[in-house]
């Protein structure tokens, strides 16, 4: 995929300390193109590790611009409260969309709770790329929580997706290759998800694996 965003949507509000990369907007566009034929009217979506909401909002922007149906509800799960104000500003900048947008300041560990079982028709996720110990930490705790699996881990993330995704739902997730750190990230993810989630590699976004997630029937 090209390194220049050719599908501009709107000017996002985001923390100065940690700016989003093109991975987020490219992910949103890729999901939009893959789901263009899917009717999402009355459905519910979830953006995990949402930050200021860019992946989910960009996806909704593209759906609106194409005259396609949008989910009735879209939740944005983010563990760092600092993003909440930016999320609210981005909702305003996105404009009328016909979707109820909710910022949920929670750890994705909560997705494994019984009350969250089989809730979401669509899940999108651009999680941290690195595990603790893989790379140099910043003096900023905020930056580290954006870049590293600090608040929880990949296994818990996949367990949460499995629990809250509907049986016929679909998810998309990015995972960065970590071979230089001696870790086969795709093998790890598939091992965690065995007999629960089917993980299909459907593309590469700027060197990062794009996975399609569905429940094993």
Short mmCIF file of N, CA, C and O in Angstrom, two decimals, residues 46-50 76-81 103-113 115-116 128 145 148-158 160-161 164:
data_model
loop_
_atom_site.label_atom_id
_atom_site.label_comp_id
_atom_site.label_asym_id
_atom_site.label_seq_id
_atom_site.Cartn_x
_atom_site.Cartn_y
_atom_site.Cartn_z
N UNK A 46 -17.35 -1.89 17.02
CA UNK A 46 -16.43 -1.63 18.13
C UNK A 46 -15.04 -1.36 17.58
O UNK A 46 -14.53 -2.13 16.77
N UNK A 47 -14.44 -0.26 18.05
CA UNK A 47 -13.05 0.06 17.75
C UNK A 47 -12.26 -0.15 19.04
O UNK A 47 -12.48 0.54 20.03
N UNK A 48 -11.36 -1.16 19.04
CA UNK A 48 -10.57 -1.49 20.23
C UNK A 48 -9.21 -0.80 20.14
O UNK A 48 -8.61 -0.73 19.08
N UNK A 49 -8.71 -0.32 21.28
CA UNK A 49 -7.48 0.49 21.30
C UNK A 49 -7.70 1.69 20.41
O UNK A 49 -6.88 2.03 19.54
N UNK A 50 -8.80 2.38 20.64
CA UNK A 50 -9.34 3.36 19.70
C UNK A 50 -8.58 4.68 19.67
O UNK A 50 -8.72 5.43 18.70
N UNK A 76 -16.14 2.92 21.10
CA UNK A 76 -14.71 3.14 20.96
C UNK A 76 -14.06 2.86 22.32
O UNK A 76 -14.23 3.62 23.27
N UNK A 77 -13.33 1.76 22.41
CA UNK A 77 -12.76 1.30 23.66
C UNK A 77 -11.30 1.75 23.75
O UNK A 77 -10.48 1.38 22.90
N UNK A 78 -10.99 2.52 24.77
CA UNK A 78 -9.64 3.07 24.92
C UNK A 78 -9.31 3.19 26.41
O UNK A 78 -10.10 3.74 27.18
N UNK A 79 -8.15 2.70 26.81
CA UNK A 79 -7.80 2.65 28.23
C UNK A 79 -7.30 3.99 28.77
O UNK A 79 -7.33 4.22 29.98
N UNK A 80 -6.85 4.89 27.90
CA UNK A 80 -6.26 6.15 28.36
C UNK A 80 -7.27 7.30 28.24
O UNK A 80 -7.67 7.70 27.15
N UNK A 81 -7.64 7.85 29.38
CA UNK A 81 -8.66 8.90 29.45
C UNK A 81 -8.26 10.16 28.69
O UNK A 81 -9.12 10.92 28.24
N UNK A 103 -17.55 6.75 23.63
CA UNK A 103 -16.18 6.54 24.11
C UNK A 103 -16.25 5.77 25.43
O UNK A 103 -16.89 6.21 26.39
N UNK A 104 -15.58 4.63 25.48
CA UNK A 104 -15.58 3.78 26.67
C UNK A 104 -14.15 3.70 27.19
O UNK A 104 -13.29 3.07 26.58
N UNK A 105 -13.89 4.34 28.32
CA UNK A 105 -12.54 4.34 28.90
C UNK A 105 -12.39 3.08 29.74
O UNK A 105 -12.68 3.08 30.95
N UNK A 106 -11.94 2.01 29.09
CA UNK A 106 -11.81 0.72 29.75
C UNK A 106 -10.65 -0.06 29.14
O UNK A 106 -10.26 0.16 28.01
N UNK A 107 -10.15 -1.01 29.90
CA UNK A 107 -9.18 -1.97 29.40
C UNK A 107 -9.94 -3.03 28.58
O UNK A 107 -11.06 -3.41 28.94
N UNK A 108 -9.33 -3.50 27.51
CA UNK A 108 -10.05 -4.50 26.71
C UNK A 108 -10.21 -5.83 27.43
O UNK A 108 -10.93 -6.72 26.95
N UNK A 109 -9.57 -6.01 28.59
CA UNK A 109 -9.84 -7.20 29.41
C UNK A 109 -11.32 -7.31 29.74
O UNK A 109 -11.84 -8.42 29.93
N UNK A 110 -12.01 -6.17 29.82
CA UNK A 110 -13.43 -6.18 30.19
C UNK A 110 -14.29 -6.85 29.12
O UNK A 110 -15.43 -7.22 29.40
N UNK A 111 -13.76 -6.99 27.92
CA UNK A 111 -14.54 -7.60 26.85
C UNK A 111 -14.81 -9.07 27.07
O UNK A 111 -15.69 -9.65 26.45
N UNK A 112 -14.05 -9.70 27.99
CA UNK A 112 -14.27 -11.12 28.26
C UNK A 112 -15.39 -11.36 29.26
O UNK A 112 -15.74 -12.51 29.52
N UNK A 113 -15.97 -10.29 29.82
CA UNK A 113 -17.05 -10.45 30.80
C UNK A 113 -18.30 -11.03 30.14
O UNK A 113 -18.55 -10.81 28.94
N UNK A 115 -21.38 -10.27 30.28
CA UNK A 115 -22.36 -9.33 29.71
C UNK A 115 -21.95 -8.79 28.34
O UNK A 115 -22.77 -8.18 27.64
N UNK A 116 -20.70 -9.02 27.95
CA UNK A 116 -20.23 -8.56 26.64
C UNK A 116 -20.23 -9.65 25.58
O UNK A 116 -19.77 -9.42 24.45
N UNK A 128 -1.35 -1.87 20.08
CA UNK A 128 0.10 -1.62 20.17
C UNK A 128 0.87 -2.65 19.36
O UNK A 128 0.41 -3.79 19.19
N UNK A 145 2.32 3.32 26.60
CA UNK A 145 1.05 2.60 26.58
C UNK A 145 0.44 2.58 25.19
O UNK A 145 -0.36 1.69 24.87
N UNK A 148 3.28 -0.16 23.34
CA UNK A 148 3.57 -1.48 23.90
C UNK A 148 2.32 -2.09 24.55
O UNK A 148 1.46 -1.37 25.05
N UNK A 149 2.26 -3.42 24.56
CA UNK A 149 1.22 -4.14 25.30
C UNK A 149 1.55 -4.06 26.79
O UNK A 149 2.15 -4.98 27.36
N UNK A 150 1.19 -2.95 27.42
CA UNK A 150 1.49 -2.74 28.83
C UNK A 150 0.27 -3.01 29.71
O UNK A 150 0.37 -3.64 30.76
N UNK A 151 -0.88 -2.52 29.30
CA UNK A 151 -2.09 -2.65 30.12
C UNK A 151 -2.65 -4.07 30.12
O UNK A 151 -3.38 -4.46 31.04
N UNK A 152 -2.33 -4.83 29.10
CA UNK A 152 -2.75 -6.22 29.01
C UNK A 152 -1.87 -6.89 27.96
O UNK A 152 -0.78 -6.41 27.67
N UNK A 153 -2.33 -7.98 27.36
CA UNK A 153 -1.48 -8.69 26.40
C UNK A 153 -2.30 -9.14 25.20
O UNK A 153 -3.53 -8.99 25.15
N UNK A 154 -1.60 -9.69 24.20
CA UNK A 154 -2.24 -10.11 22.96
C UNK A 154 -3.24 -11.23 23.20
O UNK A 154 -4.32 -11.25 22.61
N UNK A 155 -2.92 -12.17 24.06
CA UNK A 155 -3.82 -13.28 24.33
C UNK A 155 -5.15 -12.77 24.90
O UNK A 155 -6.23 -13.23 24.49
N UNK A 156 -5.09 -11.82 25.82
CA UNK A 156 -6.31 -11.26 26.39
C UNK A 156 -7.11 -10.48 25.35
O UNK A 156 -8.35 -10.50 25.36
N UNK A 157 -6.40 -9.80 24.45
CA UNK A 157 -7.08 -9.07 23.39
C UNK A 157 -7.87 -10.01 22.50
O UNK A 157 -9.05 -9.77 22.20
N UNK A 158 -7.25 -11.09 22.08
CA UNK A 158 -7.93 -12.05 21.22
C UNK A 158 -9.07 -12.75 21.95
O UNK A 158 -10.12 -13.03 21.36
N UNK A 160 -10.89 -11.36 24.24
CA UNK A 160 -11.96 -10.37 24.27
C UNK A 160 -12.70 -10.29 22.96
O UNK A 160 -13.94 -10.22 22.94
N UNK A 161 -11.95 -10.31 21.86
CA UNK A 161 -12.59 -10.29 20.54
C UNK A 161 -13.49 -11.52 20.37
O UNK A 161 -14.63 -11.41 19.91
N UNK A 164 -16.80 -11.12 22.53
CA UNK A 164 -17.79 -10.08 22.23
C UNK A 164 -18.23 -10.05 20.77
O UNK A 164 -19.21 -9.36 20.43
#
